Amino acid sequence: GIASEYVGKGLGKSDENPAVSGSIEIEHGGFYASAFASSADVSSGAHAEVITAVGYRPTFGGVKFDLQVMNRELPGTRAGVASTYWEYQADAPRKFGPVSARFRVNYTPDGFAATKEAWWVEMQGSVALDARTRVSAAVADRSAQGGADYVAWNLGVKHALTDSVSADLRWYDTDGHSFGETYEGRLTGALTYAF
């Protein structure tokens, strides 16, 4: 995929420049392994973000949970700054006709740079307008020891141009504008190809 800016946890991570990303997943019997990489440009000097993960998708009470352990790495980070850390994430999605909802909890015991223990708790909802178009919104709370606490949200529309190519237009914002430019609102566009 290609996007006008790489955004993670509601924050701009490519210094308002376009970003290229890619991911791959292998699944068997509910277990999976995945890898994701995106170009980035953050103040620590990192020029990319790489996420590798292993996970399991069990079903309980009609809900197909997604449980995963992730390792995040920011290559190019200047010496002396911790650039690799672990995250533990659980997703609980539900569908109600054309409406989908997802509750997410993400936890890290020791995060990026000076950040220690951190939580990301998010609720997302979406509705299908037609067979190819879906509007979605999400709101999340970020709390971190040694890092910034903020609330992030986004609202956008995703449209499948073909069976493999989709476009997404989305507004991201937070209540932490006083923390710096990366926390300010931004309109992003993305084009992805899946096969």
PDB file of C-alpha atoms in Angstrom:
ATOM      1  CA  GLY A   1       0.000   0.000   0.000  1.00  0.00           C
ATOM      2  CA  ILE A   2       0.857   3.664  -0.234  1.00  0.00           C
ATOM      3  CA  ALA A   3      -0.484   6.448   1.986  1.00  0.00           C
ATOM      4  CA  SER A   4      -0.156  10.210   2.148  1.00  0.00           C
ATOM      5  CA  GLU A   5       1.196   9.695   5.690  1.00  0.00           C
ATOM      6  CA  TYR A   6       1.896   6.751   7.977  1.00  0.00           C
ATOM      7  CA  VAL A   7      -0.276   6.971  11.104  1.00  0.00           C
ATOM      8  CA  GLY A   8       0.039   4.729  14.163  1.00  0.00           C
ATOM      9  CA  LYS A   9      -1.988   4.937  17.383  1.00  0.00           C
ATOM     10  CA  GLY A  10      -3.461   8.185  16.075  1.00  0.00           C
ATOM     11  CA  LEU A  11      -0.083   9.870  15.550  1.00  0.00           C
ATOM     12  CA  GLY A  12       1.696  10.913  12.368  1.00  0.00           C
ATOM     13  CA  LYS A  13       4.828   8.797  11.955  1.00  0.00           C
ATOM     14  CA  SER A  14       6.242   9.873   8.600  1.00  0.00           C
ATOM     15  CA  ASP A  15       6.677  13.631   9.131  1.00  0.00           C
ATOM     16  CA  GLU A  16       3.711  14.423   6.843  1.00  0.00           C
ATOM     17  CA  ASN A  17       5.438  12.593   3.968  1.00  0.00           C
ATOM     18  CA  PRO A  18       4.007   9.701   1.911  1.00  0.00           C
ATOM     19  CA  ALA A  19       4.679   6.208   3.223  1.00  0.00           C
ATOM     20  CA  VAL A  20       4.916   2.800   1.576  1.00  0.00           C
ATOM     21  CA  SER A  21       3.940  -0.318   3.503  1.00  0.00           C
ATOM     22  CA  GLY A  22       3.441  -4.038   3.067  1.00  0.00           C
ATOM     23  CA  SER A  23       2.309  -7.024   5.097  1.00  0.00           C
ATOM     24  CA  ILE A  24       2.087 -10.804   4.861  1.00  0.00           C
ATOM     25  CA  GLU A  25       0.232 -13.368   6.960  1.00  0.00           C
ATOM     26  CA  ILE A  26       0.356 -17.166   7.132  1.00  0.00           C
ATOM     27  CA  GLU A  27      -2.511 -18.932   8.954  1.00  0.00           C
ATOM     28  CA  HIS A  28      -3.253 -22.533   9.860  1.00  0.00           C
ATOM     29  CA  GLY A  29      -5.900 -23.881  12.214  1.00  0.00           C
ATOM     30  CA  GLY A  30      -6.582 -20.501  13.775  1.00  0.00           C
ATOM     31  CA  PHE A  31      -2.893 -19.845  14.489  1.00  0.00           C
ATOM     32  CA  TYR A  32      -1.016 -17.297  12.381  1.00  0.00           C
ATOM     33  CA  ALA A  33       2.257 -15.457  11.914  1.00  0.00           C
ATOM     34  CA  SER A  34       2.500 -12.058  10.264  1.00  0.00           C
ATOM     35  CA  ALA A  35       4.953  -9.336   9.335  1.00  0.00           C
ATOM     36  CA  PHE A  36       4.306  -5.665   8.545  1.00  0.00           C
ATOM     37  CA  ALA A  37       6.690  -2.907   7.507  1.00  0.00           C
ATOM     38  CA  SER A  38       6.202   0.758   6.675  1.00  0.00           C
ATOM     39  CA  SER A  39       8.500   3.636   5.872  1.00  0.00           C
ATOM     40  CA  ALA A  40       8.547   6.225   8.658  1.00  0.00           C
ATOM     41  CA  ASP A  41      10.305   9.404   9.769  1.00  0.00           C
ATOM     42  CA  VAL A  42      10.243  10.008  13.510  1.00  0.00           C
ATOM     43  CA  SER A  43      12.220  12.354  15.759  1.00  0.00           C
ATOM     44  CA  SER A  44      14.374   9.508  17.104  1.00  0.00           C
ATOM     45  CA  GLY A  45      15.868   9.079  13.625  1.00  0.00           C
ATOM     46  CA  ALA A  46      13.961   5.917  12.704  1.00  0.00           C
ATOM     47  CA  HIS A  47      13.200   5.560   8.995  1.00  0.00           C
ATOM     48  CA  ALA A  48      10.842   2.565   9.206  1.00  0.00           C
ATOM     49  CA  GLU A  49       8.626   0.554  11.528  1.00  0.00           C
ATOM     50  CA  VAL A  50       8.610  -3.256  11.402  1.00  0.00           C
ATOM     51  CA  ILE A  51       6.058  -5.371  13.273  1.00  0.00           C
ATOM     52  CA  THR A  52       6.278  -9.153  13.499  1.00  0.00           C
ATOM     53  CA  ALA A  53       3.568 -11.107  15.291  1.00  0.00           C
ATOM     54  CA  VAL A  54       2.228 -14.513  16.194  1.00  0.00           C
ATOM     55  CA  GLY A  55      -1.393 -14.991  17.143  1.00  0.00           C
ATOM     56  CA  TYR A  56      -4.442 -17.179  17.571  1.00  0.00           C
ATOM     57  CA  ARG A  57      -8.098 -16.571  16.648  1.00  0.00           C
ATOM     58  CA  PRO A  58     -10.318 -18.659  18.947  1.00  0.00           C
ATOM     59  CA  THR A  59     -14.124 -18.459  19.025  1.00  0.00           C
ATOM     60  CA  PHE A  60     -15.976 -18.110  22.333  1.00  0.00           C
ATOM     61  CA  GLY A  61     -19.674 -17.373  22.675  1.00  0.00           C
ATOM     62  CA  GLY A  62     -20.014 -16.530  18.995  1.00  0.00           C
ATOM     63  CA  VAL A  63     -17.129 -14.025  19.114  1.00  0.00           C
ATOM     64  CA  LYS A  64     -13.985 -14.773  17.080  1.00  0.00           C
ATOM     65  CA  PHE A  65     -11.262 -13.201  19.198  1.00  0.00           C
ATOM     66  CA  ASP A  66      -7.847 -12.218  17.837  1.00  0.00           C
ATOM     67  CA  LEU A  67      -5.031 -12.649  20.370  1.00  0.00           C
ATOM     68  CA  GLN A  68      -1.483 -11.761  19.393  1.00  0.00           C
ATOM     69  CA  VAL A  69       2.021 -11.058  20.613  1.00  0.00           C
ATOM     70  CA  MET A  70       3.868  -8.414  18.594  1.00  0.00           C
ATOM     71  CA  ASN A  71       7.432  -7.208  18.381  1.00  0.00           C
ATOM     72  CA  ARG A  72       7.893  -3.628  17.145  1.00  0.00           C
ATOM     73  CA  GLU A  73      11.198  -2.367  15.827  1.00  0.00           C
ATOM     74  CA  LEU A  74      12.130   1.083  14.521  1.00  0.00           C
ATOM     75  CA  PRO A  75      15.288   0.706  12.382  1.00  0.00           C
ATOM     76  CA  GLY A  76      17.541   3.752  12.216  1.00  0.00           C
ATOM     77  CA  THR A  77      16.794   4.931  15.747  1.00  0.00           C
ATOM     78  CA  ARG A  78      19.776   6.817  17.158  1.00  0.00           C
ATOM     79  CA  ALA A  79      22.080   5.047  19.594  1.00  0.00           C
ATOM     80  CA  GLY A  80      20.964   4.992  23.211  1.00  0.00           C
ATOM     81  CA  VAL A  81      17.233   4.978  22.463  1.00  0.00           C
ATOM     82  CA  ALA A  82      15.345   1.690  23.024  1.00  0.00           C
ATOM     83  CA  SER A  83      13.874   0.922  19.592  1.00  0.00           C
ATOM     84  CA  THR A  84      12.516  -2.607  20.005  1.00  0.00           C
ATOM     85  CA  TYR A  85       9.650  -3.574  22.296  1.00  0.00           C
ATOM     86  CA  TRP A  86       6.895  -6.153  22.815  1.00  0.00           C
ATOM     87  CA  GLU A  87       3.140  -5.621  22.713  1.00  0.00           C
ATOM     88  CA  TYR A  88       0.261  -7.906  23.684  1.00  0.00           C
ATOM     89  CA  GLN A  89      -3.061  -7.310  21.946  1.00  0.00           C
ATOM     90  CA  ALA A  90      -6.613  -8.685  22.099  1.00  0.00           C
ATOM     91  CA  ASP A  91      -9.425  -7.872  19.662  1.00  0.00           C
ATOM     92  CA  ALA A  92     -13.095  -8.749  20.134  1.00  0.00           C
ATOM     93  CA  PRO A  93     -15.130  -8.089  16.954  1.00  0.00           C
ATOM     94  CA  ARG A  94     -18.907  -8.454  16.443  1.00  0.00           C
ATOM     95  CA  LYS A  95     -21.217  -8.013  13.451  1.00  0.00           C
ATOM     96  CA  PHE A  96     -24.816  -6.846  13.514  1.00  0.00           C
ATOM     97  CA  GLY A  97     -26.059  -6.961   9.931  1.00  0.00           C
ATOM     98  CA  PRO A  98     -24.310  -4.134   8.037  1.00  0.00           C
ATOM     99  CA  VAL A  99     -22.762  -2.823  11.282  1.00  0.00           C
ATOM    100  CA  SER A 100     -19.450  -4.112  12.650  1.00  0.00           C
ATOM    101  CA  ALA A 101     -17.860  -3.293  15.996  1.00  0.00           C
ATOM    102  CA  ARG A 102     -14.466  -4.090  17.505  1.00  0.00           C
ATOM    103  CA  PHE A 103     -13.055  -3.652  21.007  1.00  0.00           C
ATOM    104  CA  ARG A 104      -9.234  -3.652  21.280  1.00  0.00           C
ATOM    105  CA  VAL A 105      -6.833  -3.718  24.221  1.00  0.00           C
ATOM    106  CA  ASN A 106      -3.095  -3.304  23.582  1.00  0.00           C
ATOM    107  CA  TYR A 107      -0.493  -3.481  26.343  1.00  0.00           C
ATOM    108  CA  THR A 108       3.279  -3.090  26.466  1.00  0.00           C
ATOM    109  CA  PRO A 109       5.335  -3.577  29.631  1.00  0.00           C
ATOM    110  CA  ASP A 110       8.242  -1.502  28.306  1.00  0.00           C
ATOM    111  CA  GLY A 111       7.644   0.740  25.288  1.00  0.00           C
ATOM    112  CA  PHE A 112       9.580   2.874  22.830  1.00  0.00           C
ATOM    113  CA  ALA A 113      12.325   5.242  24.046  1.00  0.00           C
ATOM    114  CA  ALA A 114      11.536   6.463  27.592  1.00  0.00           C
ATOM    115  CA  THR A 115       8.003   5.030  27.637  1.00  0.00           C
ATOM    116  CA  LYS A 116       7.544   2.198  30.116  1.00  0.00           C
ATOM    117  CA  GLU A 117       4.224   0.454  30.739  1.00  0.00           C
ATOM    118  CA  ALA A 118       1.536   1.616  28.310  1.00  0.00           C
ATOM    119  CA  TRP A 119      -2.084   0.816  27.405  1.00  0.00           C
ATOM    120  CA  TRP A 120      -4.147   1.493  24.271  1.00  0.00           C
ATOM    121  CA  VAL A 121      -7.894   0.830  24.645  1.00  0.00           C
ATOM    122  CA  GLU A 122      -9.967   1.352  21.495  1.00  0.00           C
ATOM    123  CA  MET A 123     -13.536   0.992  20.303  1.00  0.00           C
ATOM    124  CA  GLN A 124     -14.199   0.936  16.558  1.00  0.00           C
ATOM    125  CA  GLY A 125     -17.463   0.819  14.637  1.00  0.00           C
ATOM    126  CA  SER A 126     -18.269   0.659  10.940  1.00  0.00           C
ATOM    127  CA  VAL A 127     -21.283   0.415   8.675  1.00  0.00           C
ATOM    128  CA  ALA A 128     -21.529  -0.818   5.085  1.00  0.00           C
ATOM    129  CA  LEU A 129     -23.123   1.733   2.776  1.00  0.00           C
ATOM    130  CA  ASP A 130     -23.122  -0.757  -0.108  1.00  0.00           C
ATOM    131  CA  ALA A 131     -21.233  -3.871  -1.195  1.00  0.00           C
ATOM    132  CA  ARG A 132     -18.011  -1.895  -1.769  1.00  0.00           C
ATOM    133  CA  THR A 133     -18.169   1.094   0.604  1.00  0.00           C
ATOM    134  CA  ARG A 134     -17.807   1.202   4.382  1.00  0.00           C
ATOM    135  CA  VAL A 135     -17.740   4.168   6.789  1.00  0.00           C
ATOM    136  CA  SER A 136     -15.876   3.674  10.070  1.00  0.00           C
ATOM    137  CA  ALA A 137     -14.942   5.573  13.208  1.00  0.00           C
ATOM    138  CA  ALA A 138     -12.795   4.782  16.230  1.00  0.00           C
ATOM    139  CA  VAL A 139     -11.919   6.363  19.555  1.00  0.00           C
ATOM    140  CA  ALA A 140      -9.078   5.249  21.835  1.00  0.00           C
ATOM    141  CA  ASP A 141      -7.459   6.142  25.121  1.00  0.00           C
ATOM    142  CA  ARG A 142      -3.658   6.041  25.426  1.00  0.00           C
ATOM    143  CA  SER A 143      -2.060   5.972  28.864  1.00  0.00           C
ATOM    144  CA  ALA A 144       1.681   5.574  29.297  1.00  0.00           C
ATOM    145  CA  GLN A 145       4.238   5.648  32.084  1.00  0.00           C
ATOM    146  CA  GLY A 146       6.987   7.993  30.940  1.00  0.00           C
ATOM    147  CA  GLY A 147       5.028   8.967  27.817  1.00  0.00           C
ATOM    148  CA  ALA A 148       2.090  11.100  26.715  1.00  0.00           C
ATOM    149  CA  ASP A 149      -1.494  10.339  27.766  1.00  0.00           C
ATOM    150  CA  TYR A 150      -4.059  11.286  25.132  1.00  0.00           C
ATOM    151  CA  VAL A 151      -7.351  10.396  23.459  1.00  0.00           C
ATOM    152  CA  ALA A 152      -7.266   9.675  19.716  1.00  0.00           C
ATOM    153  CA  TRP A 153     -10.045   9.291  17.192  1.00  0.00           C
ATOM    154  CA  ASN A 154     -10.529   8.848  13.471  1.00  0.00           C
ATOM    155  CA  LEU A 155     -13.360   8.918  10.950  1.00  0.00           C
ATOM    156  CA  GLY A 156     -13.205   7.813   7.343  1.00  0.00           C
ATOM    157  CA  VAL A 157     -14.563   5.922   4.388  1.00  0.00           C
ATOM    158  CA  LYS A 158     -13.089   2.912   2.585  1.00  0.00           C
ATOM    159  CA  HIS A 159     -14.133   1.959  -0.929  1.00  0.00           C
ATOM    160  CA  ALA A 160     -13.176  -1.137  -2.891  1.00  0.00           C
ATOM    161  CA  LEU A 161     -12.209   0.029  -6.365  1.00  0.00           C
ATOM    162  CA  THR A 162     -11.770  -3.575  -7.536  1.00  0.00           C
ATOM    163  CA  ASP A 163     -11.701  -6.975  -5.821  1.00  0.00           C
ATOM    164  CA  SER A 164      -8.028  -6.322  -4.953  1.00  0.00           C
ATOM    165  CA  VAL A 165      -7.605  -2.524  -4.784  1.00  0.00           C
ATOM    166  CA  SER A 166      -9.204  -0.280  -2.173  1.00  0.00           C
ATOM    167  CA  ALA A 167      -8.978   3.404  -1.269  1.00  0.00           C
ATOM    168  CA  ASP A 168      -9.333   4.946   2.193  1.00  0.00           C
ATOM    169  CA  LEU A 169      -9.832   8.627   3.096  1.00  0.00           C
ATOM    170  CA  ARG A 170      -9.605   9.335   6.836  1.00  0.00           C
ATOM    171  CA  TRP A 171      -9.330  12.149   9.366  1.00  0.00           C
ATOM    172  CA  TYR A 172      -7.150  11.458  12.441  1.00  0.00           C
ATOM    173  CA  ASP A 173      -6.977  13.671  15.516  1.00  0.00           C
ATOM    174  CA  THR A 174      -6.124  13.678  19.235  1.00  0.00           C
ATOM    175  CA  ASP A 175      -6.698  15.869  22.267  1.00  0.00           C
ATOM    176  CA  GLY A 176      -2.915  16.163  22.713  1.00  0.00           C
ATOM    177  CA  HIS A 177      -2.069  19.024  20.334  1.00  0.00           C
ATOM    178  CA  SER A 178       0.073  20.590  23.053  1.00  0.00           C
ATOM    179  CA  PHE A 179       2.477  17.616  22.816  1.00  0.00           C
ATOM    180  CA  GLY A 180       3.576  18.558  19.303  1.00  0.00           C
ATOM    181  CA  GLU A 181       2.811  18.409  15.610  1.00  0.00           C
ATOM    182  CA  THR A 182       2.493  14.619  15.399  1.00  0.00           C
ATOM    183  CA  TYR A 183      -0.524  14.812  17.726  1.00  0.00           C
ATOM    184  CA  GLU A 184      -2.416  17.322  15.552  1.00  0.00           C
ATOM    185  CA  GLY A 185      -5.291  16.512  13.201  1.00  0.00           C
ATOM    186  CA  ARG A 186      -4.490  15.203   9.719  1.00  0.00           C
ATOM    187  CA  LEU A 187      -6.372  14.048   6.641  1.00  0.00           C
ATOM    188  CA  THR A 188      -4.812  10.991   5.049  1.00  0.00           C
ATOM    189  CA  GLY A 189      -5.469   9.010   1.898  1.00  0.00           C
ATOM    190  CA  ALA A 190      -4.337   5.447   1.278  1.00  0.00           C
ATOM    191  CA  LEU A 191      -4.413   3.015  -1.634  1.00  0.00           C
ATOM    192  CA  THR A 192      -3.922  -0.694  -0.924  1.00  0.00           C
ATOM    193  CA  TYR A 193      -3.594  -3.823  -3.037  1.00  0.00           C
ATOM    194  CA  ALA A 194      -4.428  -7.176  -1.425  1.00  0.00           C
ATOM    195  CA  PHE A 195      -3.983 -10.643  -2.877  1.00  0.00           C
TER     196      PHE A 195
END
